[in-house]
Tab-separated table of C-alpha atoms and ligand atoms in Angstrom:
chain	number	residue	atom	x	y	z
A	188	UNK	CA	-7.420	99.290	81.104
A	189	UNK	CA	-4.308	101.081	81.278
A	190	UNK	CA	-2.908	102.214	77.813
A	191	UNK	CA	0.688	102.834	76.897
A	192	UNK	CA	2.904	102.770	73.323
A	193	UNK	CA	4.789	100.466	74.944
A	194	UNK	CA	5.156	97.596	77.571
A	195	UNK	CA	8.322	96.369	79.234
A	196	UNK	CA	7.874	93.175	81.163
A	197	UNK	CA	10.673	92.872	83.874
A	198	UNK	CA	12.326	95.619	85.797
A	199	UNK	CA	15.804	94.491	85.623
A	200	UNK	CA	19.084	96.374	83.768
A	201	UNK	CA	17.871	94.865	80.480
A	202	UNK	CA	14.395	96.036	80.991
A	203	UNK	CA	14.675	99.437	82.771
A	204	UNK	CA	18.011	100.425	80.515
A	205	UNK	CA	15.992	99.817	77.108
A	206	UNK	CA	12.792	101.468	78.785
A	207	UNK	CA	14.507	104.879	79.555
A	208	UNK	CA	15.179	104.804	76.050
A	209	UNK	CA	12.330	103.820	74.383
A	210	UNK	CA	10.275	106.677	76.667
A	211	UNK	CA	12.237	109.384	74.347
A	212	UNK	CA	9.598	107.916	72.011
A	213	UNK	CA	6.167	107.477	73.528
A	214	UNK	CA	4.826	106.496	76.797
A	215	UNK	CA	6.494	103.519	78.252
A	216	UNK	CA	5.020	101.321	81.092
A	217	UNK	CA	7.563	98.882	82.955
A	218	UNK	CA	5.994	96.218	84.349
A	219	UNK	CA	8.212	94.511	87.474
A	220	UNK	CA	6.180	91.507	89.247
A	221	UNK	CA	8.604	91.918	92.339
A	222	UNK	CA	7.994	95.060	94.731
A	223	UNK	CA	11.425	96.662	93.533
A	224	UNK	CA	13.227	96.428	90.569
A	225	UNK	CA	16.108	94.697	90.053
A	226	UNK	CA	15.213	91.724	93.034
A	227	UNK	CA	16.802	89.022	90.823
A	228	UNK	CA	19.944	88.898	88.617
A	229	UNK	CA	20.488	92.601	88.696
A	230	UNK	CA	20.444	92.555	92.245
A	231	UNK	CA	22.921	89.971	92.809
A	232	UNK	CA	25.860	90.326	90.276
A	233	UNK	CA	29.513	91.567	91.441
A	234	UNK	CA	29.361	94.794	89.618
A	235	UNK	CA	32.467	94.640	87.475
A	236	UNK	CA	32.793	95.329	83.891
A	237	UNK	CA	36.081	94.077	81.681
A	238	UNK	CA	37.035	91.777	79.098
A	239	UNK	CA	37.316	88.508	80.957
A	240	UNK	CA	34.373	86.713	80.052
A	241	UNK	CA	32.043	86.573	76.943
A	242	UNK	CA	32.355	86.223	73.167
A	243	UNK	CA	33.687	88.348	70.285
A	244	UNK	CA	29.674	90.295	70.332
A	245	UNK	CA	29.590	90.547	74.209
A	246	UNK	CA	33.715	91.835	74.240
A	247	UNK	CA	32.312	94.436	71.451
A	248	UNK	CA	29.470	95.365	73.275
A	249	UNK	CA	31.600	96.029	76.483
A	250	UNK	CA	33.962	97.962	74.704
A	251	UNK	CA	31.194	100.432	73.099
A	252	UNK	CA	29.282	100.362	76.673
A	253	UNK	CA	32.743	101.748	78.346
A	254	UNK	CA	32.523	105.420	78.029
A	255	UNK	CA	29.317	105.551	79.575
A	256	UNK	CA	29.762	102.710	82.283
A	257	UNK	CA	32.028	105.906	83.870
A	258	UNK	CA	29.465	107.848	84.863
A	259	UNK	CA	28.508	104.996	87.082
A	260	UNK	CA	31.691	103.023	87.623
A	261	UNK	CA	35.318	103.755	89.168
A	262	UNK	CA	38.779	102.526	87.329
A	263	UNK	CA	39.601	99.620	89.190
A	264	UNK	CA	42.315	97.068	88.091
A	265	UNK	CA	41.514	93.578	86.787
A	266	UNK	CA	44.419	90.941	87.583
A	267	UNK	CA	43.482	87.850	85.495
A	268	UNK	CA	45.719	85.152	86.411
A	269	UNK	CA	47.488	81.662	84.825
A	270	UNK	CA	48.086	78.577	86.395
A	271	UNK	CA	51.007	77.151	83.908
A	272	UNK	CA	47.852	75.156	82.279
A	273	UNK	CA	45.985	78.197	81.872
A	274	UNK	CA	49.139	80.143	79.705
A	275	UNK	CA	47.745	79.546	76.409
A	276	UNK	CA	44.359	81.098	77.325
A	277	UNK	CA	46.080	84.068	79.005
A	278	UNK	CA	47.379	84.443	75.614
A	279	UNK	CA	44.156	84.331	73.834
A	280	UNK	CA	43.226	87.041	76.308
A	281	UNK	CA	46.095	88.915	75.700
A	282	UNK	CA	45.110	88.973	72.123
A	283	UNK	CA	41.323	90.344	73.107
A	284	UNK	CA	42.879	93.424	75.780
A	285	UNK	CA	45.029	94.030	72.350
A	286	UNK	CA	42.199	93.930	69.638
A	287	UNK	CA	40.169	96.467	72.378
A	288	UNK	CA	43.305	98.977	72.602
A	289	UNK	CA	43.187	98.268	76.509
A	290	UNK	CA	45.422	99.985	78.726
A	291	UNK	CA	46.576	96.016	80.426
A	292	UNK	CA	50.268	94.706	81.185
A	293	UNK	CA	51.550	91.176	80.765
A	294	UNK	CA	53.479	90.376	83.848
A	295	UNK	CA	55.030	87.516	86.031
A	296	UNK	CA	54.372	85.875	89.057
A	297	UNK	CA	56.505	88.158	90.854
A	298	UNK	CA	54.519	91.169	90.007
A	299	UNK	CA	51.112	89.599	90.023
A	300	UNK	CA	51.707	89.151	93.308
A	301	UNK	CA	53.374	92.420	94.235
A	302	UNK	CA	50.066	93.834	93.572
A	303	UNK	CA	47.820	90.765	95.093
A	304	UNK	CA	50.296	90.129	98.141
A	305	UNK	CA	48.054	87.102	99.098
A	306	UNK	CA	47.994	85.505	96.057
A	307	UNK	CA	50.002	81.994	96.480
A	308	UNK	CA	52.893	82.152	93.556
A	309	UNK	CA	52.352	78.715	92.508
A	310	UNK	CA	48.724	79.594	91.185
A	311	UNK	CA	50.113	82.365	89.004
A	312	UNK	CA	52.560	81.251	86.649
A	313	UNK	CA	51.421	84.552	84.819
A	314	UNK	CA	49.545	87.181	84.882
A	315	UNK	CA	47.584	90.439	82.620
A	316	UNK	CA	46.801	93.561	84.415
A	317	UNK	CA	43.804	95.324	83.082
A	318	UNK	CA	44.095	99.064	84.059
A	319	UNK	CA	41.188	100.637	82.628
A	320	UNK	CA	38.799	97.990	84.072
A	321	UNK	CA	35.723	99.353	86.248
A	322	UNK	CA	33.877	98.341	89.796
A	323	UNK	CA	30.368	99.922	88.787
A	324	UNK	CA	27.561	101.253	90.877
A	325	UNK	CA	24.974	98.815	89.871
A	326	UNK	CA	22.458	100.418	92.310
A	327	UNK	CA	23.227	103.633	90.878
A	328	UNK	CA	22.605	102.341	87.326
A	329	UNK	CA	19.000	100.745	87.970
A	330	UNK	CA	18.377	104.356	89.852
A	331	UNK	CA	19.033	106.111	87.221
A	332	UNK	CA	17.326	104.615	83.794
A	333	UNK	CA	14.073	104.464	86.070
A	334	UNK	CA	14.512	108.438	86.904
A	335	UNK	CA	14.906	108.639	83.393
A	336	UNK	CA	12.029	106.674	82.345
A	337	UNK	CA	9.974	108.699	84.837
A	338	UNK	CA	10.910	112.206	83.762
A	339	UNK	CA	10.572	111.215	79.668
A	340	UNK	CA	6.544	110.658	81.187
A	341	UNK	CA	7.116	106.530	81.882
A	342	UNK	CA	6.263	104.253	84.500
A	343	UNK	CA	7.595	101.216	86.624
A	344	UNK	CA	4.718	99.609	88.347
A	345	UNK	CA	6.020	96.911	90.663
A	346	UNK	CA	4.212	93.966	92.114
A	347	UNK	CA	3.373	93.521	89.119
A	348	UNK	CA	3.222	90.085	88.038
A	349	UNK	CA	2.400	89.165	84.596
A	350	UNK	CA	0.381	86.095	84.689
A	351	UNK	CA	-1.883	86.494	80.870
A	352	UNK	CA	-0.649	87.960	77.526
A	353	UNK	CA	-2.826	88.441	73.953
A	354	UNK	CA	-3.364	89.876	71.135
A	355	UNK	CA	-6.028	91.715	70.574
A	356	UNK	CA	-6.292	93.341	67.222
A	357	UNK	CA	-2.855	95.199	67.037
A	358	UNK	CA	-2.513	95.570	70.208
A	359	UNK	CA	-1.140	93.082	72.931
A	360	UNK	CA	-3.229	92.906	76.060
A	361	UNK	CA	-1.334	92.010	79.011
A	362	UNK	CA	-2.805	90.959	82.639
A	363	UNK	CA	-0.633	91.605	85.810
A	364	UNK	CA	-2.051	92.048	89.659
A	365	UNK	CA	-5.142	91.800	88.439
A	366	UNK	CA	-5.047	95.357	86.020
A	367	UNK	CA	-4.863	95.210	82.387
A	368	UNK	CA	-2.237	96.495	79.998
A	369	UNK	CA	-2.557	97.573	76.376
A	370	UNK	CA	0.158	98.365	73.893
A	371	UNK	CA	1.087	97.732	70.094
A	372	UNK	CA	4.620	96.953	71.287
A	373	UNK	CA	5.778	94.773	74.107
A	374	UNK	CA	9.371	94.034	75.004
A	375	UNK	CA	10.315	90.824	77.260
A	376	UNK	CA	13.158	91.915	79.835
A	377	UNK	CA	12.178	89.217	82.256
A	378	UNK	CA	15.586	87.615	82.380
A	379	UNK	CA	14.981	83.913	83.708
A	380	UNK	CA	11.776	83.952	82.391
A	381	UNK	CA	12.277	85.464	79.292
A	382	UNK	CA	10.761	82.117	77.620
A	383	UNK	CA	8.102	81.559	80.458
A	384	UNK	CA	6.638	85.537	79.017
A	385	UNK	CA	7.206	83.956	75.065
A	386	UNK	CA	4.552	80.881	76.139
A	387	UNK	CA	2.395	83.523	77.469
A	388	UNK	CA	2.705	85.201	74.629
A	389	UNK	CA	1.907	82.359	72.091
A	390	UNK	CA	5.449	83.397	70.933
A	391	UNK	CA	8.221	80.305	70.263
A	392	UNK	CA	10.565	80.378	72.919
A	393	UNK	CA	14.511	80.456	72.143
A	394	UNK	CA	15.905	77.945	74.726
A	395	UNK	CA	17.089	80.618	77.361
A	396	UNK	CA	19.147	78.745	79.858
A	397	UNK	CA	19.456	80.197	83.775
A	398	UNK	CA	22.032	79.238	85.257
A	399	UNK	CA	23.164	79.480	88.550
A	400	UNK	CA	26.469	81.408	90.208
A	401	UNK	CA	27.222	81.877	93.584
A	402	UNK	CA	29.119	84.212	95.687
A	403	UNK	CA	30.423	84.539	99.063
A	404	UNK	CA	31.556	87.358	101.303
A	405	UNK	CA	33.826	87.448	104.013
A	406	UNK	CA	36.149	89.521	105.986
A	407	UNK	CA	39.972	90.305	105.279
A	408	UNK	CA	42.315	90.154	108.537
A	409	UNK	CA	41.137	92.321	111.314
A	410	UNK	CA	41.610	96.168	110.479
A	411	UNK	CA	43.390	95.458	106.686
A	412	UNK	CA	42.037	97.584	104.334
A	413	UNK	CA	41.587	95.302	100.957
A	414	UNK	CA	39.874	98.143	99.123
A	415	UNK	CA	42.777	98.420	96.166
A	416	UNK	CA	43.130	95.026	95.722
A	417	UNK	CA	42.627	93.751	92.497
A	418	UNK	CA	40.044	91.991	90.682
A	419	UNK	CA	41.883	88.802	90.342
A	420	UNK	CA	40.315	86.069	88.725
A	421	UNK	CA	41.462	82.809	86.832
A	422	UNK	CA	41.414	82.953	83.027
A	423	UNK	CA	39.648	79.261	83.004
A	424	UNK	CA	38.260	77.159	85.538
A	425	UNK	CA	38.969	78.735	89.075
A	426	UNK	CA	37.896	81.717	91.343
A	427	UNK	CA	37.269	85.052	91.330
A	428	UNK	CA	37.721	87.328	93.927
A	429	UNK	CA	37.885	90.832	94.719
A	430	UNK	CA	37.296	93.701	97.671
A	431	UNK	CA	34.008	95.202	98.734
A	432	UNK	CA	34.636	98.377	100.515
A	433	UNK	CA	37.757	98.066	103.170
A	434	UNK	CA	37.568	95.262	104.993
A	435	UNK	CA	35.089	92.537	102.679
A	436	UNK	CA	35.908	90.194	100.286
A	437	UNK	CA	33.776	88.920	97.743
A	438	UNK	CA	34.754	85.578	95.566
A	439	UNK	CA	33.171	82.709	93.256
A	440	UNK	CA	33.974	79.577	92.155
A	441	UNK	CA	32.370	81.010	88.764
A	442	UNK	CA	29.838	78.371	89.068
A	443	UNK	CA	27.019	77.995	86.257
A	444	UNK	CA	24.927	75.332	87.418
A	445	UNK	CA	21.484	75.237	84.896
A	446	UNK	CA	18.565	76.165	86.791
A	447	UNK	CA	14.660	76.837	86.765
A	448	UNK	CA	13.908	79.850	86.440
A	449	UNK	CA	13.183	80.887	90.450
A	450	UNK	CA	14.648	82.955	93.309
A	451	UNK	CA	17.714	81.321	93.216
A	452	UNK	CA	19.776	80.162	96.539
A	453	UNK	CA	23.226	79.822	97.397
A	454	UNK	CA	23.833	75.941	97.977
A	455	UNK	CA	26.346	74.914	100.224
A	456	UNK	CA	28.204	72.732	97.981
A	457	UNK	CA	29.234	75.178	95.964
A	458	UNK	CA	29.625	77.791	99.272
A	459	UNK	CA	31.982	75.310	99.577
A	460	UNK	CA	34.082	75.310	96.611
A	461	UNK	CA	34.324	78.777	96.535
A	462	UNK	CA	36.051	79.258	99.801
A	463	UNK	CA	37.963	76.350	98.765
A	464	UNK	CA	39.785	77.549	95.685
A	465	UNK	CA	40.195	80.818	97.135
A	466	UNK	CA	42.294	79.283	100.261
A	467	UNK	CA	44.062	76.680	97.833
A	468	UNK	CA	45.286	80.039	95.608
A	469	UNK	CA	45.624	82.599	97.994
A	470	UNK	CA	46.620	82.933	102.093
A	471	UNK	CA	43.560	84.140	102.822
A	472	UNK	CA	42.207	81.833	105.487
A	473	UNK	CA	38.372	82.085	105.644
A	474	UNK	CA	37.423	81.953	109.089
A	475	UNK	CA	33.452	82.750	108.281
A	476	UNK	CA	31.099	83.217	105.371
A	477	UNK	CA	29.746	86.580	106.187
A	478	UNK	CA	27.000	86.389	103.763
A	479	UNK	CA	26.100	84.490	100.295
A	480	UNK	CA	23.871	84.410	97.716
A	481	UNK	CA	23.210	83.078	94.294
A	482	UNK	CA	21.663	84.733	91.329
A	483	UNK	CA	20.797	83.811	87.141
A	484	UNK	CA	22.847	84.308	84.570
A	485	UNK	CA	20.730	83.374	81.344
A	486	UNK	CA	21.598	82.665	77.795
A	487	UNK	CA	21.080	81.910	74.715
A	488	UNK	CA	22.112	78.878	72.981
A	489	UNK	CA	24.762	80.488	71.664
A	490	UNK	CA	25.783	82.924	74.711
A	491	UNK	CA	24.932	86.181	72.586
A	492	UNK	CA	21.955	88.364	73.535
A	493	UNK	CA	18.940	88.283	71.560
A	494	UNK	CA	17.771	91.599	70.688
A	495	UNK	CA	14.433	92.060	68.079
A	496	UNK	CA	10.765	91.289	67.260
A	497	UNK	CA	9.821	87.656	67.014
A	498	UNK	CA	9.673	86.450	63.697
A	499	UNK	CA	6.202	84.966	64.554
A	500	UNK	CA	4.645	88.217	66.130
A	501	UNK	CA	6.013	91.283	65.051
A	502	UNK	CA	5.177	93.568	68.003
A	503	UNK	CA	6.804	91.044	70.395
A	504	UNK	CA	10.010	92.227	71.361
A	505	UNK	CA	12.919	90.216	72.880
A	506	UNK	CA	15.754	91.845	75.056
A	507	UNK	CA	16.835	88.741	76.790
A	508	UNK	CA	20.151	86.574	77.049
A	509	UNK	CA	22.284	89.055	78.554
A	510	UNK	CA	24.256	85.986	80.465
A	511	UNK	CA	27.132	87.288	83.053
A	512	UNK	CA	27.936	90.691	81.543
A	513	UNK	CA	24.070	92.441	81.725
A	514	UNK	CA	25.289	95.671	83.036
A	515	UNK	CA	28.816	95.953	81.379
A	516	UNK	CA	27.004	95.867	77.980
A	517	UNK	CA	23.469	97.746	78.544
A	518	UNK	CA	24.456	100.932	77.394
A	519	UNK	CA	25.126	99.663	73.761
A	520	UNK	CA	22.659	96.944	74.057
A	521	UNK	CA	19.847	98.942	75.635
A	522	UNK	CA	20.548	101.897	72.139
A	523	UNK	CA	20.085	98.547	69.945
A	524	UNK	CA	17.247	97.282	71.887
A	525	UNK	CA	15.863	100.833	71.271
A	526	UNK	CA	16.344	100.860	67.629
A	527	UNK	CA	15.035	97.386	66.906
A	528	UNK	CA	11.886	97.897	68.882
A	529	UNK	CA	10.937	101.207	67.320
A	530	UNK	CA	12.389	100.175	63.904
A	531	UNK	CA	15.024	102.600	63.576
A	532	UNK	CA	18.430	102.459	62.208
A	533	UNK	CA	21.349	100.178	63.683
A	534	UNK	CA	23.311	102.303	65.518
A	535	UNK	CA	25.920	103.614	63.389
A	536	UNK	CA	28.667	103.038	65.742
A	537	UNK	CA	27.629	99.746	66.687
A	538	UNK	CA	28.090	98.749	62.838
A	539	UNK	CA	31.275	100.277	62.907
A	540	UNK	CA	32.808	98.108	65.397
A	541	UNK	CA	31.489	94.776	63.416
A	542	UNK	CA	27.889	94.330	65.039
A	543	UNK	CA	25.188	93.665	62.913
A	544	UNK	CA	21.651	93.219	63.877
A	545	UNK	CA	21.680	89.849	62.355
A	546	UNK	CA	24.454	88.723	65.073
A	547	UNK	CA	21.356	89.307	67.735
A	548	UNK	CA	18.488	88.993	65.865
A	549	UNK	CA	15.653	85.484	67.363
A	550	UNK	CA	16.082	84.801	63.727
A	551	UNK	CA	19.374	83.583	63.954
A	552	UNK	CA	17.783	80.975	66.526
A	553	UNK	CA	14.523	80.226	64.443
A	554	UNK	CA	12.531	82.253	66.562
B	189	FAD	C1	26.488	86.300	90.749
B	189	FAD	C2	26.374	87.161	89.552
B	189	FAD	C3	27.401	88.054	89.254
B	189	FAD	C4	27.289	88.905	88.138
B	189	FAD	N1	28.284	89.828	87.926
B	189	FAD	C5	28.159	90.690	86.886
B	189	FAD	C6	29.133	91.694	86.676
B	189	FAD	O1	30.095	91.815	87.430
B	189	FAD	N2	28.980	92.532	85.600
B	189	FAD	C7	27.909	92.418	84.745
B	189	FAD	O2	27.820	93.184	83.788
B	189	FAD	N3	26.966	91.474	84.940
B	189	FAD	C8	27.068	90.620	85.980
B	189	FAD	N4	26.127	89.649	86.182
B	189	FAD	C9	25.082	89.485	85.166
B	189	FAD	C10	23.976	90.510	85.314
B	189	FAD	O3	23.585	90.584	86.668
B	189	FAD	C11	22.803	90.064	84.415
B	189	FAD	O4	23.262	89.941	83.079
B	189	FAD	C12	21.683	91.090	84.422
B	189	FAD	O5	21.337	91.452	85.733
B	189	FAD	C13	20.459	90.552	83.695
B	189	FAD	O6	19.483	91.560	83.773
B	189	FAD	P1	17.985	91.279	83.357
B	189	FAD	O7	17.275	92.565	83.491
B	189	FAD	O8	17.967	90.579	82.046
B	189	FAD	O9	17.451	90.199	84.419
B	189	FAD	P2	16.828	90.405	85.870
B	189	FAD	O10	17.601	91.372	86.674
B	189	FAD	O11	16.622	89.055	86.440
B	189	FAD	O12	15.443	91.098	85.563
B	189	FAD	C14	14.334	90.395	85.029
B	189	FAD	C15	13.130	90.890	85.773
B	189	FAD	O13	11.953	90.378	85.155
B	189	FAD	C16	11.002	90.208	86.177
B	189	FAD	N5	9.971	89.283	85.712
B	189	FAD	C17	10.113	87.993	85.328
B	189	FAD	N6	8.918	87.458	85.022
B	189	FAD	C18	8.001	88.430	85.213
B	189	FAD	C19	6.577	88.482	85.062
B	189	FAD	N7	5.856	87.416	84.669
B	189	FAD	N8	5.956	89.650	85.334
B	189	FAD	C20	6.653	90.756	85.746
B	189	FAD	N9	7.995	90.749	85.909
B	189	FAD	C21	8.652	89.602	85.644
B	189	FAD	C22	11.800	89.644	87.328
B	189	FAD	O14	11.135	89.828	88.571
B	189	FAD	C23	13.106	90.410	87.215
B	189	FAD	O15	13.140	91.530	88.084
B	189	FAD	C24	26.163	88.814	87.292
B	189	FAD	C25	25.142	87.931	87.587
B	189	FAD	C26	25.224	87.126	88.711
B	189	FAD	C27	24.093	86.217	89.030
């Protein structure tokens, strides 16, 4: 039996971020059932942090997470657009670039598309330019909270599946690949599964919902270099789009179709739509999906992460329901993942900005 202070079940963002912290305090053991972390969600999301998704906590979160996102992340301008539907919820995030202090203009069709030259004027009736929003190194991120968690004395083990979880006497004995684990604390970072591990556990689950988004990739025209295009994206129902390296496109019909938790797949229907709203708003003509793939956004019921021990079975640690924003929030979320595991303070500047750990405690959820 392998002993640690403290298991981490799932070797994603959410579970290697809060591990490289928690390894400042004792000897942390990561346990990843794929054969490298970061194989599902964290492997598949568009790497881009702003403020055009998410609630009031998830908006806060990103803004406290920005600073540090730098180190791993370059300034790269967000174009959100309006259809002359969508005005009203420009607005409203107008108001949330304002509340953040955000370095963003309000512009017009004219400029929108000045800076998005294939952007089709009639699907931009207007238009916010975020300047201070990021394209992160996602790779880089996952890279560097499990150096971290190695050189504080930690380990990531993958291929290692957890299939049994119990208690015995203050400690929780957990089974993966056949070895056994033993810990007093264990935190679930398994993302999708984050209620599969609670039933293991004998813990209530909390009604995580995957859900499914896809993304395609394609080439620009032959030889145009895309690379300073914006991320442009609708402000409701739409697209988004935006350049990988010179020549690639990325886009999504920002599909969020509920799933199992599994290796998710793109599907061709909604392959489909996504090249589809992409021609209808832009010029772009998209000769041939280059690649796609699908990935799991999960959350709670009510779309804000849930962060602390199980009412139930103190000792049982969620870190789950990180939804579409996972790595443009784990720096603050993975400090008050920290804290709430090892029963320390809030962080104080966390409170500050109007958190509480009420706001993401399974509590709030009757769990
Ligand atoms: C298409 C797409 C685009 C996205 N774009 C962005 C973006 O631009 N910016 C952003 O911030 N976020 C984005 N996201 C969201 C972000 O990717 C997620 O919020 C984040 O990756 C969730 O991390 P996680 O660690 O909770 O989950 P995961 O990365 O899924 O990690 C959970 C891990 O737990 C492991 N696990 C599960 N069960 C077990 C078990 N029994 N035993 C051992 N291990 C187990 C899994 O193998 C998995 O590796 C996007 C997501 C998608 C799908």
């Amino acid at each position: 039996m392998q002993r640690a202070d403290m298991l981490v079940i799932g070797g994603g963002i959410a579970g290697l971020s809060v591990a490289a912290r928690l390894a400042e305090h004792g000897r942390v053991v990561v346990l990843e059932g794929e054969t490298a972390p970061g194989y599902h969600a964290s492997g598949r999301s568009v790497a881009f942090a702003h403020y055009g998704l998410g609630n009031e906590p998830v908006r806060t979160l990103t803004a406290l997470s920005m600073n540090a996102l730098a180190a791993h992340g370059a300034v790269h301008p967000a174009l959100h657009i309006a259809s002359a539907e969508q005005v009203a919820e420009l607005e409203a995030l107008e108001d949330v670039h304002r509340q953040f202090g955000c370095d963003y203009t309000r512009v017009g069709s004219d400029e929108a598309c000045a800076l998005m030259p294939v952007l089709r004027p009639e699907a931009c009736a207007a238009a916010l330019i975020d300047h201070g929003s990021l394209k992160l190194d996602t790779n880089a991120m996952l890279q560097a909270h499990a150096a971290a968690l190695r050189m504080a004395g930690g380990e990531l083990i993958t291929g290692a599946q957890v299939n049994a979880i119990a208690r015995d006497g203050s400690n929780w004995r957990v089974e993966a690949a056949g070895k056994v684990y033993s810990a007093p604390l264990l935190v679930n970072a398994a993302g999708a599964w984050a209620d599969v591990i609670a039933r293991l556990a004998g813990v209530q689950p909390i009604g995580i919902e995957p859900r499914r988004r896809t993304v395609i990739s394609f080439a620009a025209s032959e030889g145009e270099d895309v690379s300073r295009w914006p991320f442009t994206k609708t402000v409701g129902e739409g697209f988004y789009l935006l350049p990988e390296g010179r020549g690639q496109l990325l886009a999504s019909s920002m599909d969020q179709t509920p799933s199992e938790p599994c290796d998710a797949a793109a599907e061709e229907l909604d392959i489909a739509i996504a090249a589809d709203r992409v021609e209808q708003a832009t010029t772009l003509p998209i000769r041939r999906i280059a690649h796609s793939w699908a990935g799991l956004r999960s959350f709670a019921p009510d779309e804000v992460p849930v962060i602390g021990h199980a009412a139930d079975l103190p000792g049982f640690v969620w870190c789950a329901g990180q939804g579409g924003a996972g790595f443009q929030t784990a720096p603050a979320l993975s400090r008050i993942a920290a804290a709430a595991a090892l029963g320390l303070p809030f962080p104080d500047d966390c409170a500050a900005a109007g958190l509480a750990p009420e706001m993401f405690s399974p509590a709030r959820l009757g769990a």
